[in-house]
Short mmCIF file of C-alpha atoms in Angstrom, two decimals:
data_model
loop_
_atom_site.label_atom_id
_atom_site.label_comp_id
_atom_site.label_asym_id
_atom_site.label_seq_id
_atom_site.Cartn_x
_atom_site.Cartn_y
_atom_site.Cartn_z
CA MET A 184 20.88 -9.43 -1.68
CA SER A 185 21.91 -12.64 0.94
CA PRO A 186 23.48 -12.40 4.04
CA GLU A 187 26.40 -13.44 2.34
CA GLU A 188 26.74 -10.41 -0.21
CA LEU A 189 26.27 -8.05 2.38
CA ALA A 190 28.93 -9.67 4.43
CA HIS A 191 31.57 -9.88 1.71
CA ILE A 192 30.78 -6.05 1.03
CA TYR A 193 30.71 -4.89 4.99
CA PRO A 194 32.49 -7.73 7.28
CA THR A 195 31.61 -5.68 10.25
CA LEU A 196 28.85 -3.38 11.00
CA PHE A 197 28.96 -1.20 13.77
CA HIS A 198 26.29 0.38 16.44
CA VAL A 199 26.87 3.48 18.45
CA THR A 200 24.91 4.04 21.67
CA GLU A 201 25.84 5.33 25.41
CA PRO A 202 28.80 4.15 27.41
CA ASP A 203 26.86 2.70 30.12
CA ALA A 204 24.75 1.02 27.92
CA TRP A 205 26.22 -2.54 28.26
CA PRO A 206 24.85 -4.14 31.14
CA LYS A 207 21.42 -3.10 29.85
CA ILE A 208 22.29 -4.78 26.24
CA GLN A 209 23.15 -8.02 27.78
CA LYS A 210 20.07 -7.97 29.43
CA HIS A 211 17.26 -6.97 26.86
CA GLY A 212 19.43 -6.79 23.50
CA LEU A 213 19.56 -3.91 21.37
CA LEU A 214 15.99 -2.31 21.26
CA SER A 215 14.25 0.07 18.95
CA THR A 216 12.91 3.03 20.57
CA LEU A 217 9.26 1.64 20.34
CA ALA A 218 10.63 -1.36 21.85
CA ILE A 219 11.80 0.19 24.51
CA LEU A 220 8.79 2.14 25.44
CA ASP A 221 7.02 -1.05 25.59
CA LEU A 222 9.29 -2.79 27.87
CA PHE A 223 8.91 0.45 30.17
CA GLU A 224 5.07 0.34 30.09
CA VAL A 225 5.38 4.28 28.75
CA ASP A 226 2.04 6.08 28.82
CA HIS A 227 0.52 6.79 25.38
CA ALA A 228 0.78 10.74 25.80
CA THR A 229 4.60 10.31 26.31
CA ARG A 230 4.97 7.65 23.57
CA VAL A 231 3.51 10.26 20.92
CA ALA A 232 6.15 12.94 22.59
CA VAL A 233 8.98 10.57 22.26
CA THR A 234 8.27 8.88 18.69
CA GLU A 235 6.39 11.40 16.70
CA GLN A 236 8.27 14.75 17.42
CA CYS A 237 12.28 15.39 17.30
CA ARG A 238 13.98 15.09 20.48
CA PRO A 239 16.30 17.75 21.33
CA THR A 240 17.80 16.08 24.37
CA GLN A 241 18.02 12.76 25.68
CA ILE A 242 14.73 11.43 27.43
CA PRO A 243 15.49 9.31 30.69
CA LEU A 244 13.06 6.79 31.85
CA LYS A 245 12.55 4.55 34.85
CA HIS A 246 10.53 1.10 35.98
CA PRO A 247 10.14 -0.24 38.68
CA GLN A 248 11.55 -3.76 37.04
CA HIS A 249 13.59 -2.67 34.82
CA GLY A 250 15.63 0.23 36.17
CA SER A 251 16.44 3.20 34.18
CA ILE A 252 17.38 3.89 30.67
CA VAL A 253 18.08 6.73 28.23
CA ILE A 254 16.36 7.62 24.90
CA ASN A 255 19.06 9.18 22.95
CA ASP A 256 18.39 12.47 21.39
CA ASN A 257 17.87 12.66 17.24
CA LYS A 258 19.23 16.44 17.02
CA PRO A 259 20.59 16.39 13.76
CA MET A 260 16.91 16.01 12.63
CA SER A 261 14.50 18.75 12.24
CA GLU A 262 10.42 18.74 11.41
CA GLN A 263 10.96 21.81 9.16
CA ALA A 264 13.51 20.42 6.99
CA LEU A 265 11.90 17.15 7.06
CA LEU A 266 8.62 18.74 5.51
CA LYS A 267 11.10 19.56 2.73
CA CYS A 268 12.68 16.19 2.12
CA LEU A 269 10.13 13.52 2.11
CA ASP A 270 8.01 11.76 -0.21
CA ASP A 271 5.01 9.19 -1.03
CA GLY A 272 2.44 11.95 1.39
CA LEU A 273 4.73 11.27 4.53
CA ALA A 274 4.69 13.69 7.21
CA PRO A 275 7.37 14.19 9.93
CA LYS A 276 5.91 12.30 12.58
CA ASP A 277 5.40 9.34 9.79
CA TRP A 278 9.53 9.55 8.91
CA LEU A 279 10.04 9.60 12.89
CA ARG A 280 7.62 6.68 13.80
CA MET A 281 9.54 4.91 10.90
CA LEU A 282 13.18 5.59 12.73
CA ASN A 283 11.77 4.73 16.07
CA SER A 284 10.76 1.39 15.08
CA ARG A 285 14.34 0.05 13.87
CA VAL A 286 17.82 -0.20 15.39
CA PHE A 287 20.49 1.09 13.26
CA PHE A 288 24.02 -0.03 12.42
CA TRP A 289 26.75 1.69 10.12
CA CYS A 290 28.41 -0.13 7.38
CA SER A 291 31.79 1.63 7.31
CA ASP A 292 34.87 3.04 9.51
CA GLU A 293 33.80 6.29 7.12
CA GLY A 294 30.31 6.58 8.39
CA LEU A 295 31.27 5.79 11.88
CA SER A 296 34.07 8.18 11.83
CA ARG A 297 31.86 11.02 10.55
CA LEU A 298 29.05 10.01 13.32
CA LEU A 299 31.84 10.21 16.19
CA GLY A 300 33.47 13.20 14.91
CA ALA A 301 30.55 15.41 14.10
CA LYS A 302 30.46 18.70 15.96
CA MET A 303 27.53 18.17 18.23
CA ASN A 304 29.10 14.94 19.60
CA LYS A 305 32.18 16.56 20.44
CA GLY A 306 33.68 15.77 23.75
CA ARG A 307 31.23 12.93 24.17
CA LYS A 308 32.15 9.56 24.73
CA ARG A 309 29.96 6.39 23.39
CA LEU A 310 29.98 2.81 22.99
CA VAL A 311 30.36 1.30 19.75
CA LEU A 312 29.68 -2.18 19.15
CA VAL A 313 31.53 -4.02 16.41
CA ILE A 314 28.83 -6.87 14.98
CA ASP A 315 29.96 -9.47 12.46
CA THR A 316 27.70 -9.21 9.75
CA LEU A 317 27.35 -12.57 8.46
CA SER A 318 25.77 -14.31 11.47
CA PHE A 319 23.56 -11.34 12.41
CA SER A 320 22.28 -10.99 9.08
CA LYS A 321 21.84 -14.87 8.58
CA GLU A 322 20.04 -14.74 11.96
CA HIS A 323 17.87 -12.03 11.04
CA THR A 324 17.31 -11.97 7.85
CA ASP A 325 13.56 -11.10 7.72
CA TYR A 326 13.64 -8.03 9.36
CA ILE A 327 17.00 -6.64 8.28
CA GLU A 328 16.65 -3.71 5.67
CA ILE A 329 19.61 -1.38 3.48
CA CYS A 330 19.24 2.15 3.61
CA PRO A 331 21.38 4.26 1.13
CA ILE A 332 21.49 7.82 3.15
CA ASN A 333 21.97 8.96 6.77
CA SER A 334 17.95 8.45 7.55
CA GLY A 335 18.37 10.30 11.26
CA SER A 336 20.00 13.68 9.60
CA THR A 337 18.57 16.11 7.77
CA ILE A 338 21.66 18.57 8.19
CA ARG A 339 23.02 20.52 5.17
CA LYS A 340 21.22 19.05 1.86
CA PRO A 341 19.02 16.40 3.24
CA ALA A 342 18.62 13.63 0.99
CA ARG A 343 14.75 12.98 -0.26
CA ARG A 344 13.32 10.09 1.87
CA GLY A 345 9.83 8.06 1.87
CA LEU A 346 8.75 4.71 1.80
CA LYS A 347 11.26 2.99 -0.30
CA THR A 348 14.26 4.34 1.52
CA PHE A 349 14.72 1.21 3.42
CA THR A 350 14.89 -1.71 1.37
CA PRO A 351 14.33 -5.44 2.63
CA LEU A 352 17.70 -7.22 2.55
CA GLY A 353 16.18 -10.41 0.48
CA ALA A 354 14.65 -8.04 -1.97
CA LEU A 355 17.34 -7.28 -4.39
CA PRO A 356 20.70 -8.38 -5.70
CA TYR A 357 23.17 -5.59 -4.74
CA LYS A 358 23.79 -4.89 -8.55
CA ASP A 359 20.03 -4.61 -9.02
CA TRP A 360 19.45 -2.26 -6.22
CA GLN A 361 22.39 0.01 -7.10
CA LYS A 362 21.13 0.13 -10.42
CA LYS A 363 17.81 0.99 -9.43
CA ARG A 364 18.71 3.47 -6.50
CA GLY A 365 21.25 4.60 -9.01
CA ARG A 366 24.63 3.26 -9.42
CA ARG A 367 26.34 5.98 -7.12
CA ASP A 368 24.32 4.77 -4.49
CA LYS A 369 26.20 2.82 -1.77
CA ILE A 370 24.74 0.93 1.46
CA LEU A 371 25.37 3.51 4.33
CA GLU A 372 23.27 1.98 6.78
CA VAL A 373 21.62 -1.45 7.93
CA THR A 374 18.53 -1.69 10.04
CA CYS A 375 16.38 -3.92 12.01
CA LEU A 376 12.76 -3.93 13.19
CA ARG A 377 12.02 -3.57 16.22
CA GLY A 378 15.43 -4.67 17.37
CA VAL A 379 18.21 -7.83 18.07
CA PRO A 380 17.62 -9.49 21.38
CA ASP A 381 20.12 -11.76 20.68
CA ILE A 382 22.93 -9.18 19.50
CA CYS A 383 25.46 -10.22 22.14
CA ASN A 384 25.50 -13.37 20.13
CA PHE A 385 27.10 -11.05 17.22
CA VAL A 386 29.16 -8.74 19.04
CA ARG A 387 32.84 -9.13 17.86
CA ASP A 388 34.29 -6.06 19.58
CA ARG A 389 33.25 -3.13 21.90
CA TYR A 390 34.82 -0.11 22.86
CA ILE A 391 34.59 3.50 24.14
CA ALA A 392 34.98 6.03 21.45
#
């Protein structure tokens, strides 16, 4: 799948974060959880707790040079549910590490609306970044992957997931990807490994929801 093909289907992508995150994003870009822990020089024990376990609450971090930042919770996931839906011999901690090494973008208004309207987000203000798909995906092709499920949720009937859930952007044309996955599958998430330090170059709009 080329950046042009992705942009034709989904001209814009959406990233959701905390309402006061914009100054940090301007300075450091969008960073994965692992990249944030590197930047904030977090000790090994805390790294394991943050990246290999489900986080029921937000985790604040402080650094003498970089100030403070908040690692988001991942309430929609449970380790017990992951045990029942993981393939390829993965343990819950393996899946959690995979998620924590990426940043995530919703592909559609529908997916974004479901997230913002979720019961656990009721009354919670969020910053939404609207990303230009074409320029972003052309610049970061080698690190972008596509995903047909909500990879960070195990609510209700969680989809099966494993090593092939994330597909490198350039691996297959979209029709071949759909044929391989099943023709009803659509791209739900776009992910980027490690992060997007130059994300501000691709932000078309931002608003508080």
